[in-house]
mmCIF file of C-alpha atoms in Angstrom:
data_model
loop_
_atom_site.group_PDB
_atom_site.id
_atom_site.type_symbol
_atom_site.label_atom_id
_atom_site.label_comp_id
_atom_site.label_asym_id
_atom_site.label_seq_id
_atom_site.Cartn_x
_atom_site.Cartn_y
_atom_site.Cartn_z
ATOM 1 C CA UNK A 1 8.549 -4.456 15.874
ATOM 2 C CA UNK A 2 8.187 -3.742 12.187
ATOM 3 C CA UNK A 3 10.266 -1.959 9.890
ATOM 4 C CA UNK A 4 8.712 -1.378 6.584
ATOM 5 C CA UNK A 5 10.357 0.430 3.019
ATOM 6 C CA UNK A 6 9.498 1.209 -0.245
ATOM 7 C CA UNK A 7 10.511 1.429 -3.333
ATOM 8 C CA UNK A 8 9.509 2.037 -6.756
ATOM 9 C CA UNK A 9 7.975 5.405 -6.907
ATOM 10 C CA UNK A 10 8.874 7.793 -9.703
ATOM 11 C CA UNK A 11 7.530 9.608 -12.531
ATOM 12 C CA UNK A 12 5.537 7.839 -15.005
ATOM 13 C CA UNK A 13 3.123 9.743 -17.804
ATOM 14 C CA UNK A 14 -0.665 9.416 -17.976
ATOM 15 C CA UNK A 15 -1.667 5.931 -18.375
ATOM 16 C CA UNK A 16 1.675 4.351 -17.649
ATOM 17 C CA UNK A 17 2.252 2.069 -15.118
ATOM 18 C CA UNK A 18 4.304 1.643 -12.166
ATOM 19 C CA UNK A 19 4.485 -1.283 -9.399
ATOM 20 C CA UNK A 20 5.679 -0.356 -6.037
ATOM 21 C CA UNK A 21 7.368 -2.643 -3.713
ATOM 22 C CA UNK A 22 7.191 -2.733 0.406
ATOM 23 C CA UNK A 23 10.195 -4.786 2.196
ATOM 24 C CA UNK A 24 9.120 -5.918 5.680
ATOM 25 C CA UNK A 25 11.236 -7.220 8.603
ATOM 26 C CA UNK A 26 11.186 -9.420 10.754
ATOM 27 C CA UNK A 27 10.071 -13.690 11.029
ATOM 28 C CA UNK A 28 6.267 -12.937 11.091
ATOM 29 C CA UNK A 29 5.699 -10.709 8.419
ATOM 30 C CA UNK A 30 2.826 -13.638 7.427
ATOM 31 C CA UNK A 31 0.572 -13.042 10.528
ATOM 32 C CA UNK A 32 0.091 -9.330 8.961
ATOM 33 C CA UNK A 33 -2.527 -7.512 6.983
ATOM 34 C CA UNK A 34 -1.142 -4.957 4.690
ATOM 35 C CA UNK A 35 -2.027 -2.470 3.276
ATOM 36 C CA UNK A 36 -1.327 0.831 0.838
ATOM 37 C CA UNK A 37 -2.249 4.574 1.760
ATOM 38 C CA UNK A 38 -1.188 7.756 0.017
ATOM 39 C CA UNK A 39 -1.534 11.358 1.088
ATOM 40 C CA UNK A 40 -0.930 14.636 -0.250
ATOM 41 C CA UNK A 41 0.656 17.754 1.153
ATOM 42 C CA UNK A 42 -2.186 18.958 3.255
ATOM 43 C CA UNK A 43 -4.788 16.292 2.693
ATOM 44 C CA UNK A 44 -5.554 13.108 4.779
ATOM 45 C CA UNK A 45 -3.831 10.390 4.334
ATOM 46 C CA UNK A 46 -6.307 8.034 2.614
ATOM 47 C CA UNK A 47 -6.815 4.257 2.205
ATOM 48 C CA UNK A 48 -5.701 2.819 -1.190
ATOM 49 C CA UNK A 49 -5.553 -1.027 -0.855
ATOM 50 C CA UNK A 50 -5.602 -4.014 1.393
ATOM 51 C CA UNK A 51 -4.722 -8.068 1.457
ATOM 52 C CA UNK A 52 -5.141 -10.628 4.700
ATOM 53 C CA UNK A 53 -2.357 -12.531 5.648
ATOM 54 C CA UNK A 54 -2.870 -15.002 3.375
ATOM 55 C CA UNK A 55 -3.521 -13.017 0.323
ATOM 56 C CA UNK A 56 -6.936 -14.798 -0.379
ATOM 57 C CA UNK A 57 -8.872 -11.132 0.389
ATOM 58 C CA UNK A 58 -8.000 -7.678 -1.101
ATOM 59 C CA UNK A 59 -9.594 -4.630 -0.513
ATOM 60 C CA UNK A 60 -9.633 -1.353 -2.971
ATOM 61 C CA UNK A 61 -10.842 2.182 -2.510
ATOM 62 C CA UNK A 62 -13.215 2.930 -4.892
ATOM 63 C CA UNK A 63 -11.196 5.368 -6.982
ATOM 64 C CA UNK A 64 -8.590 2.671 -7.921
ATOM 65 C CA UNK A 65 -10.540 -0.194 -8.551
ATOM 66 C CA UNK A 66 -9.699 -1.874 -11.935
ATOM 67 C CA UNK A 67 -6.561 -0.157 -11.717
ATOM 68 C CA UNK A 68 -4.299 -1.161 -9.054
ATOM 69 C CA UNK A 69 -3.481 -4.729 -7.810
ATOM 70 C CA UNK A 70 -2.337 -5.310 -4.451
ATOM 71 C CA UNK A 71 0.004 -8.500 -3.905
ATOM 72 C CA UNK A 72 2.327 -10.073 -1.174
ATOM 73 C CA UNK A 73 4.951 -12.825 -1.902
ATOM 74 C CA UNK A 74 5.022 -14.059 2.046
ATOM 75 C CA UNK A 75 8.586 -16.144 1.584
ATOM 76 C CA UNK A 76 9.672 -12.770 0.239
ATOM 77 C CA UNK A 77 8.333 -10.334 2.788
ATOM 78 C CA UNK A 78 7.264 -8.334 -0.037
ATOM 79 C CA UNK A 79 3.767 -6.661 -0.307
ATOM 80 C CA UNK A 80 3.182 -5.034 -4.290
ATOM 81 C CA UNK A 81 1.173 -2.144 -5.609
ATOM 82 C CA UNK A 82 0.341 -2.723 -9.194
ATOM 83 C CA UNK A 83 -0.464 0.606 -10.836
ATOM 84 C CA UNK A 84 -1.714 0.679 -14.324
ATOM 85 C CA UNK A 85 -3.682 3.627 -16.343
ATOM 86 C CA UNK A 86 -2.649 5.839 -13.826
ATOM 87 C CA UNK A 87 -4.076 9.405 -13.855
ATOM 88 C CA UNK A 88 -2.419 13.048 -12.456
ATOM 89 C CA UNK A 89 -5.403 12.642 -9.132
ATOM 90 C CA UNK A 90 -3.224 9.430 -8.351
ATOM 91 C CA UNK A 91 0.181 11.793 -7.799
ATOM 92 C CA UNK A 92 0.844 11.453 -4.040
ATOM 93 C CA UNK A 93 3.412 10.132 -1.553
ATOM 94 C CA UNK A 94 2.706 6.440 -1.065
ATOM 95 C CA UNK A 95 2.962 4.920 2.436
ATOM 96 C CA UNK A 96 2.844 0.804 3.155
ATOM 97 C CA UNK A 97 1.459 -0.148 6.745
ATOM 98 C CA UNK A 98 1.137 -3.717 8.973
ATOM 99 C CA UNK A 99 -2.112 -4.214 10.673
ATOM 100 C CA UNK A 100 -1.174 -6.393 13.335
ATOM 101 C CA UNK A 101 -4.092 -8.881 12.551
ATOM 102 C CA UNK A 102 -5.128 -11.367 9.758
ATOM 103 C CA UNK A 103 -7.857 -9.003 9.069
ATOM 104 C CA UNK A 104 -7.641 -6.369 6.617
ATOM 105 C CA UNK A 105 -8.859 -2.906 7.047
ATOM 106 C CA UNK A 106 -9.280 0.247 5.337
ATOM 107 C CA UNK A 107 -8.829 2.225 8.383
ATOM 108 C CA UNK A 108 -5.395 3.546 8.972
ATOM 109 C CA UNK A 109 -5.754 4.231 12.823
ATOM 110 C CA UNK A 110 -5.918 0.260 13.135
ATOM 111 C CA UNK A 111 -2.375 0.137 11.394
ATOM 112 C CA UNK A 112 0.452 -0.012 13.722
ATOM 113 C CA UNK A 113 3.543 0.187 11.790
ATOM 114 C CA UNK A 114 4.513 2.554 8.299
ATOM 115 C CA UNK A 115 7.237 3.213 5.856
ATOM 116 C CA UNK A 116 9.039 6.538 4.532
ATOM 117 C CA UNK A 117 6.701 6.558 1.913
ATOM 118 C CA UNK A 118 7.606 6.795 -1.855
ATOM 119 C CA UNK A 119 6.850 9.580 -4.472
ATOM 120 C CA UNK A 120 4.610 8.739 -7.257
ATOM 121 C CA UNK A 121 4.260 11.693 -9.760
ATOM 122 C CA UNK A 122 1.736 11.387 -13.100
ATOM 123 C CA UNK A 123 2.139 14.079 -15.713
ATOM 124 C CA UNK A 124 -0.366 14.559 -18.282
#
């Protein structure tokens, strides 16, 4: 069992920047792969970042690359989403999963456990 939050989201103009936060529980929060999706109303949810276990691999969808970091701080339980130059396209509820594996993956059926999701909203 895995409970996951997160915080952060809110409403930042075009090209600000914003850095979401997950908080995981539990003692082996280090033996996950994380990773970020975000959906809007009526759309797949769709793959946004990834990092292994030990942070030494990410993974990016193409249509944030160059603009969004991910990060984990393993003593803190804390996986980041670095968002900078964001755009209005990038407005969506964001959702932080565990991958119950080292390995990360840009597939969210392989993702066993999610958060509430937060709000991110760009105006132009």
């Amino acid at each position: 069992q895995v409970q996951l939050v997160e915080s952060g989201g809110g409403l930042v103009q075009a090209g600000g920047s914003l850095r979401l936060s997950c908080a995981a529980s539990g003692r082996t929060f280090s033996t996950y792969a994380m990773g970020w999706f975000r959906q809007a109303p009526g759309k797949e949810r769709e793959f946004v970042a990834a990092v292994t276990w030990s942070g030494g691999t990410t993974l990016y969808a193409d249509s944030v690359k160059g603009r969004f970091t991910i990060s984990r701080d393993n003593a803190k339980n804390t996986v980041y989403l670095q968002m900078n130059s964001l755009k209005p396209e990038d407005t969506d509820v964001y959702y932080c999963a565990a991958h119950r594996a080292p390995i990360p993956t840009r597939n969210r059926d392989e993702y066993e456990y999610w958060g509430q999701g937060t709000q991110v909203t760009v105006s132009s």
